[in-house]
Short mmCIF file of C-alpha atoms and ligand atoms in Angstrom, two decimals:
data_model
loop_
_atom_site.label_atom_id
_atom_site.label_comp_id
_atom_site.label_asym_id
_atom_site.label_seq_id
_atom_site.Cartn_x
_atom_site.Cartn_y
_atom_site.Cartn_z
CA MET A 20 5.44 15.60 -2.98
CA VAL A 21 3.46 15.64 0.26
CA ARG A 22 3.58 18.62 2.68
CA LYS A 23 2.22 17.10 5.85
CA ILE A 24 2.69 13.60 7.24
CA LYS A 25 -0.34 12.40 9.17
CA VAL A 26 0.89 9.03 10.42
CA LYS A 27 2.90 8.35 13.56
CA ASN A 28 6.62 7.46 13.53
CA SER A 29 7.21 9.23 10.23
CA GLY A 30 8.09 12.72 9.02
CA LEU A 31 9.37 14.73 6.11
CA ILE A 32 13.14 15.20 5.69
CA LYS A 33 14.35 18.01 3.43
CA LEU A 34 17.86 17.78 2.03
CA GLN A 35 20.01 20.65 0.86
CA VAL A 36 19.93 21.19 -2.91
CA VAL A 37 22.66 22.94 -4.86
CA ASP A 38 21.07 23.83 -8.18
CA ASP A 39 23.93 23.83 -10.65
CA PHE A 40 21.68 24.67 -13.59
CA PRO A 41 22.39 23.84 -16.43
CA ASP A 42 24.78 21.22 -15.06
CA GLY A 43 22.37 19.30 -12.86
CA ASN A 44 21.47 19.31 -9.18
CA LEU A 45 23.50 18.27 -6.17
CA VAL A 46 21.49 16.96 -3.20
CA ILE A 47 23.28 16.56 0.15
CA GLY A 48 22.44 14.59 3.29
CA GLU A 49 24.68 14.39 6.36
CA ALA A 50 24.41 11.90 9.24
CA ASN A 51 23.15 13.37 12.50
CA LYS A 52 22.31 16.61 10.72
CA SER A 53 19.68 16.49 7.96
CA VAL A 54 19.65 12.69 8.34
CA PRO A 55 18.63 12.27 11.99
CA PHE A 56 20.83 9.26 12.85
CA SER A 57 24.20 7.62 12.17
CA ILE A 58 23.95 5.67 8.91
CA LYS A 59 24.97 2.01 9.16
CA ARG A 60 23.43 0.71 5.96
CA VAL A 61 22.45 1.97 2.53
CA TYR A 62 20.40 0.10 -0.04
CA TYR A 63 18.73 1.01 -3.27
CA ILE A 64 16.05 -0.48 -5.48
CA ASN A 65 16.15 -0.20 -9.27
CA ASN A 66 15.04 -2.16 -12.37
CA LEU A 67 11.43 -1.34 -11.52
CA TYR A 68 10.12 -2.09 -15.01
CA ASN A 69 7.11 -4.02 -13.73
CA ARG A 70 4.46 -1.38 -13.03
CA LYS A 71 2.52 -3.93 -10.97
CA ALA A 72 5.47 -4.57 -8.67
CA GLU A 73 4.75 -4.25 -4.98
CA ARG A 74 7.52 -3.91 -2.40
CA GLY A 75 7.70 -3.40 1.32
CA ARG A 76 4.57 -4.79 3.00
CA HIS A 77 6.29 -4.95 6.36
CA ALA A 78 7.11 -2.94 9.46
CA HIS A 79 10.16 -2.83 11.69
CA LYS A 80 10.36 -3.16 15.45
CA ARG A 81 13.34 -0.87 16.05
CA LEU A 82 14.91 0.16 12.74
CA GLU A 83 15.01 3.81 11.67
CA GLN A 84 15.12 4.50 7.93
CA ILE A 85 14.78 7.41 5.54
CA ILE A 86 13.45 6.62 2.07
CA PHE A 87 14.10 8.74 -1.03
CA CYS A 88 13.00 8.54 -4.64
CA VAL A 89 16.18 9.74 -6.38
CA ASN A 90 14.75 9.26 -9.87
CA GLY A 91 11.29 8.79 -11.37
CA HIS A 92 8.33 8.33 -9.07
CA PHE A 93 6.40 5.81 -6.99
CA THR A 94 3.66 5.72 -4.35
CA LEU A 95 4.60 5.12 -0.72
CA THR A 96 1.72 4.04 1.52
CA LEU A 97 2.20 4.39 5.26
CA ASP A 98 0.05 2.81 7.96
CA ASP A 99 0.68 3.28 11.70
CA GLY A 100 -2.12 0.90 12.66
CA GLU A 101 -4.65 3.73 12.98
CA ASN A 102 -3.99 6.17 10.15
CA LYS A 103 -3.00 5.55 6.54
CA GLN A 104 -1.43 7.94 4.08
CA SER A 105 -0.34 7.55 0.46
CA ILE A 106 2.49 9.76 -0.71
CA LEU A 107 3.59 10.40 -4.28
CA MET A 108 7.38 10.21 -4.10
CA ASN A 109 8.65 12.33 -6.97
CA ASP A 110 11.13 14.82 -5.49
CA PRO A 111 14.70 13.60 -4.82
CA SER A 112 15.32 16.34 -2.25
CA TYR A 113 12.64 15.04 0.15
CA GLY A 114 12.88 11.89 2.22
CA ILE A 115 10.28 10.23 4.39
CA ARG A 116 11.15 8.84 7.80
CA LEU A 117 10.20 5.19 8.18
CA GLY A 118 10.38 4.85 11.93
CA PRO A 119 9.58 1.72 13.94
CA LYS A 120 6.04 0.30 13.99
CA LEU A 121 5.12 1.69 10.59
CA TRP A 122 3.69 -0.60 7.93
CA HIS A 123 4.82 0.58 4.50
CA THR A 124 4.13 -0.46 0.94
CA MET A 125 5.69 0.75 -2.30
CA THR A 126 3.68 0.61 -5.55
CA LYS A 127 3.07 2.38 -8.91
CA PHE A 128 6.70 2.65 -9.91
CA SER A 129 7.78 4.56 -12.98
CA SER A 130 10.15 2.40 -15.05
CA ASP A 131 13.02 4.80 -14.35
CA CYS A 132 12.33 4.81 -10.59
CA VAL A 133 15.31 4.48 -8.26
CA ILE A 134 14.69 4.28 -4.51
CA LEU A 135 17.42 4.99 -1.97
CA VAL A 136 17.11 4.02 1.69
CA LEU A 137 19.38 5.04 4.58
CA ALA A 138 19.17 2.89 7.71
CA ASN A 139 20.55 3.21 11.22
CA ASP A 140 21.39 -0.48 11.60
CA HIS A 141 22.59 -3.54 9.74
CA PHE A 142 20.13 -5.99 8.22
CA SER A 143 18.29 -8.23 10.68
CA GLU A 144 15.32 -10.37 9.69
CA ASN A 145 14.37 -10.51 13.41
CA ASP A 146 13.52 -6.82 13.27
CA TYR A 147 10.86 -7.37 10.56
CA ILE A 148 7.12 -7.81 11.08
CA ARG A 149 5.87 -9.28 7.82
CA ASN A 150 2.35 -10.26 8.85
CA TYR A 151 -0.21 -7.43 8.93
CA GLN A 152 -2.29 -8.89 11.77
CA GLU A 153 0.89 -9.40 13.79
CA PHE A 154 1.76 -5.75 13.10
CA LEU A 155 -1.64 -4.57 14.38
CA ASN A 156 -1.19 -6.64 17.54
CA TYR A 157 2.37 -5.33 17.98
CA VAL A 158 1.38 -1.62 17.77
CA LYS A 159 -1.46 -2.14 20.26
CA GLN A 160 0.93 -3.54 22.92
P1 LIG B 211 12.76 -6.63 1.89
O1 LIG B 211 13.23 -5.66 2.93
O2 LIG B 211 11.59 -7.49 2.23
O3 LIG B 211 12.43 -5.86 0.53
P2 LIG B 211 11.43 -4.68 0.14
O4 LIG B 211 10.99 -4.00 1.39
O5 LIG B 211 12.26 -3.80 -0.72
O6 LIG B 211 10.31 -5.27 -0.62
O7 LIG B 211 13.99 -7.51 1.45
C1 LIG B 211 13.93 -8.40 0.35
C2 LIG B 211 14.95 -9.50 0.60
O8 LIG B 211 16.27 -8.96 0.65
C3 LIG B 211 14.73 -10.22 1.92
O9 LIG B 211 14.96 -11.59 1.71
C4 LIG B 211 15.78 -9.67 2.84
C5 LIG B 211 16.90 -9.26 1.89
N1 LIG B 211 17.62 -8.06 2.37
C6 LIG B 211 18.92 -8.20 2.85
O10 LIG B 211 19.50 -9.30 2.88
N2 LIG B 211 19.57 -7.07 3.28
C7 LIG B 211 19.00 -5.85 3.28
O11 LIG B 211 19.64 -4.85 3.68
C8 LIG B 211 17.65 -5.72 2.79
C9 LIG B 211 16.95 -4.39 2.75
C10 LIG B 211 17.00 -6.86 2.34
#
């Protein structure tokens, strides 16, 4: 897992871990505490058996999200329009902030990968920027 985030509108979120060895781990996030907003939506991505799968490839105008890899691993690539960073997501106790104006792509999934995302708003297609050139123009505004 990465230690330093170099792109804008992102950041590393550390959740509390209760290590109940040998009975597993408990990982805890609380809204407006370790999760820096009120959670309005949760979604998860599983069945990632296709190693060539590619998800994301968009940015948001206003949405705040935190992304976790709760099982397995994948690569998260962040791009703020100036700087890019690829992060190996392999620790369920760390989340990455996906703030507004941040192009993100998810690739190289392990077959047991499960991704959990917490969002501060309901789904709205109007909040998406799905064209990379449009994204670059938007961040330069
Ligand atoms: P998208 O966000 O593009 O997926 P990903 O970033 O994981 O590749 O969403 C894929 C489709 O699912 C798209 O048609 C929008 C729809 N969708 C919803 O209806 N509600 C949601 O909360 C999300 C995240 C997606």
